[in-house]
XYZ file of C-alpha atoms in Angstrom:
182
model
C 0.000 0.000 0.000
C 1.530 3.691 -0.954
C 1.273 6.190 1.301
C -0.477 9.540 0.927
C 1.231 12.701 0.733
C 2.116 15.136 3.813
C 1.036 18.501 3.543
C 2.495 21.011 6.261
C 0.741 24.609 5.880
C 1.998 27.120 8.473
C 1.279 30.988 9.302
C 0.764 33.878 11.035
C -2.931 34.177 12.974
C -5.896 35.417 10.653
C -3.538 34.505 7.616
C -5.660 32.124 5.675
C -4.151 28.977 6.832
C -7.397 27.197 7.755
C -9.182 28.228 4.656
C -6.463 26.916 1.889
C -6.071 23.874 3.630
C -9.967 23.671 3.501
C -9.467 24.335 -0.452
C -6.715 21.557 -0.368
C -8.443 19.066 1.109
C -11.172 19.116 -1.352
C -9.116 19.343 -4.283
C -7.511 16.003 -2.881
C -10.563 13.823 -2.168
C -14.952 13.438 -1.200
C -13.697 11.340 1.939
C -12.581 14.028 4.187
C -11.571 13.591 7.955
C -11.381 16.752 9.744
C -9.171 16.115 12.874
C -10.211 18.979 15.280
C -8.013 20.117 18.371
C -9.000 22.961 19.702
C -10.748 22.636 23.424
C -13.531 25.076 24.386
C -12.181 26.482 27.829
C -13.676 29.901 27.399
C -16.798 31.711 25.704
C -14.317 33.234 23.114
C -13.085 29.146 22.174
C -16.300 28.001 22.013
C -17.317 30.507 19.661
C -14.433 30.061 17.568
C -15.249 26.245 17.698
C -18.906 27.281 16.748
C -18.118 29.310 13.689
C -15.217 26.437 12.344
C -17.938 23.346 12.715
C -20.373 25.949 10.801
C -17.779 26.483 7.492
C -16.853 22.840 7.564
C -18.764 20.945 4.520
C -21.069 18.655 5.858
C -19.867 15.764 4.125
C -16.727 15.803 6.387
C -16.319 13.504 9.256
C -15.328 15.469 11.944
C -13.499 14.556 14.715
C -12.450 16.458 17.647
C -9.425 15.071 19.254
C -7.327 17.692 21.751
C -4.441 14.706 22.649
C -3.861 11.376 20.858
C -3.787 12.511 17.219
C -1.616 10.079 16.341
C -3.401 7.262 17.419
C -6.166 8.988 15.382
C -4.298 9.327 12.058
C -3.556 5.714 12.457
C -6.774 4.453 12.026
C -8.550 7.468 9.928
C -5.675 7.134 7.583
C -6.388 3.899 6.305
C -10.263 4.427 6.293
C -10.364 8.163 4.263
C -9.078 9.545 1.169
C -7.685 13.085 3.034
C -7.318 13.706 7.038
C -6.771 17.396 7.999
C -5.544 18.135 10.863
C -6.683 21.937 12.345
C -4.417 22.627 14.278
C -0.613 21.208 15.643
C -0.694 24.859 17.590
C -3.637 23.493 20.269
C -2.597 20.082 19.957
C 0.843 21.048 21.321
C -0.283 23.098 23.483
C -2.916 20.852 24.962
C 0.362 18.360 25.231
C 1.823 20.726 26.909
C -0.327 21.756 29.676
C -1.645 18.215 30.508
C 0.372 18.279 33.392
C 0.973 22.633 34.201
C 3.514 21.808 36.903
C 6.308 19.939 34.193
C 6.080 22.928 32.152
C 9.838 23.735 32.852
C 10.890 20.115 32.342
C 12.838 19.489 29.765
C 12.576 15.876 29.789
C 8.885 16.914 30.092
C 9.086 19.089 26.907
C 11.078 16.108 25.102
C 8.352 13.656 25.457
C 5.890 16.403 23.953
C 8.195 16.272 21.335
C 8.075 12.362 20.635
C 4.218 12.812 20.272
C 4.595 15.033 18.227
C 7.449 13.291 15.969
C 5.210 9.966 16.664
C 2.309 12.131 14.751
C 4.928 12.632 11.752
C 5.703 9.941 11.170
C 2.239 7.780 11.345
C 1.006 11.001 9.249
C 4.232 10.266 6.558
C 3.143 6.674 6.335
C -0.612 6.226 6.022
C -2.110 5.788 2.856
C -4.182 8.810 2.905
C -3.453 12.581 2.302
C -2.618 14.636 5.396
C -2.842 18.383 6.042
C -1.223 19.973 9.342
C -1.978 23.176 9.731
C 0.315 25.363 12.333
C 1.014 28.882 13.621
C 4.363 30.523 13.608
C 4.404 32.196 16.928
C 8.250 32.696 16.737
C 8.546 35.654 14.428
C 6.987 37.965 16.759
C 7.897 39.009 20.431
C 9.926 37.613 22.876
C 7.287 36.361 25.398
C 7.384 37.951 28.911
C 6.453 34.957 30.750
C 8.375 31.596 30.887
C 5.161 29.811 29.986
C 5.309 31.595 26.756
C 8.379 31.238 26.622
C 8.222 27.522 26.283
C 5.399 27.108 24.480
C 6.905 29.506 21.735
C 10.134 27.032 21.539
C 8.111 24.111 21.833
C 6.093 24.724 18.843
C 8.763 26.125 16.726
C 10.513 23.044 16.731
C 7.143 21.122 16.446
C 6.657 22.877 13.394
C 10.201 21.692 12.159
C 9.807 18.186 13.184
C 6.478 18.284 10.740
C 8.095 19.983 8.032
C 10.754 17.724 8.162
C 8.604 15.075 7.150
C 6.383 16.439 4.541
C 6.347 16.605 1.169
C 5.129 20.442 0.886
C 5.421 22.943 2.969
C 3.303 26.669 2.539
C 3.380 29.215 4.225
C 0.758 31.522 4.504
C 0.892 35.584 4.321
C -1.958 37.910 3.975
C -4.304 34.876 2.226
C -1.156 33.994 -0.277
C 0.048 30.448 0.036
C 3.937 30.369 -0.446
C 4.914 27.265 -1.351
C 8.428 26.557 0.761
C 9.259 23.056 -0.085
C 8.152 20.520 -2.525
């Protein structure tokens, strides 16, 4: 069986990211998984939440999953044609805060890590097309918090373990899609 392709889209917030992989996913197949990790722990989440599950075609299996994507991909990715994945930036930091007190760890932040590289590489493998939307939080300002701080590092090299892996890479400014690699 040949594996599907790996398609890494990253970005600034509000740049479009969401909405060409949306485009993407179509183009690629009618057997969509949506893989959903965003957690509604305020009014302002749950909104957000509200408004994506509104946009998303209705033919799309949805799936909300805020921990064990991997495990997810696993089994989606031999059942559908295309699995996208919205978003690596609340899945790590869901990861992250599972346990608030290791957030300083490093061999806490290095097992975040192997999730996430676990996630590349069952999302390299699988038969089906995968999309992995991220942010890029590390262009901006330093954080003033070590919290931030963390999380910021943590997801910049989450985003390079994933576009390690895949076969294209864009990056998103302003609505334009820059393609980066492939």
């Amino acid at each position: 069986m040949s594996r599907g392709k790996l398609i890494f889209i990253t970005g600034g917030a509000r740049s479009g990211k969401s909405n060409f992989a949306e485009k993407t996913a179509m183009s690629l197949g009618k057997s969509v998984a949506y893989l959903a990790t965003a957690q509604p722990l305020d009014k302002e989440m749950a909104f957000r939440i509200k408004k994506h599950r509104e946009k998303r075609l209705n033919t799309w299996e949805t799936y909300e999953e805020p921990i064990k994507a991997a495990e997810l991909v696993s089994r989606l990715g031999l059942e559908k044609e295309v699995i996208l994945i919205d978003c690596l930036t609340l899945l790590t930091s869901n990861l992250l805060l599972r346990d608030e007190d290791k957030v300083e760890d490093p061999r806490w932040q290095e097992e975040i890590l192997l999730e996430i590289k676990k996630l590349a590489e069952v999302c390299y493998k699988v038969p089906a097309q995968v999309i992995i939307v991220s942010n890029e939080v590390g262009m901006g300002l330093v954080p003033d918090n070590t919290l931030g701080r963390v999380y910021r590092d943590i997801l910049g090299r989450a985003n390079s373990i994933i576009a390690d892996k895949a076969d294209e890479v864009f990056m998103m400014v302003s609505g334009i899609p820059l393609k980066i690699k492939g």
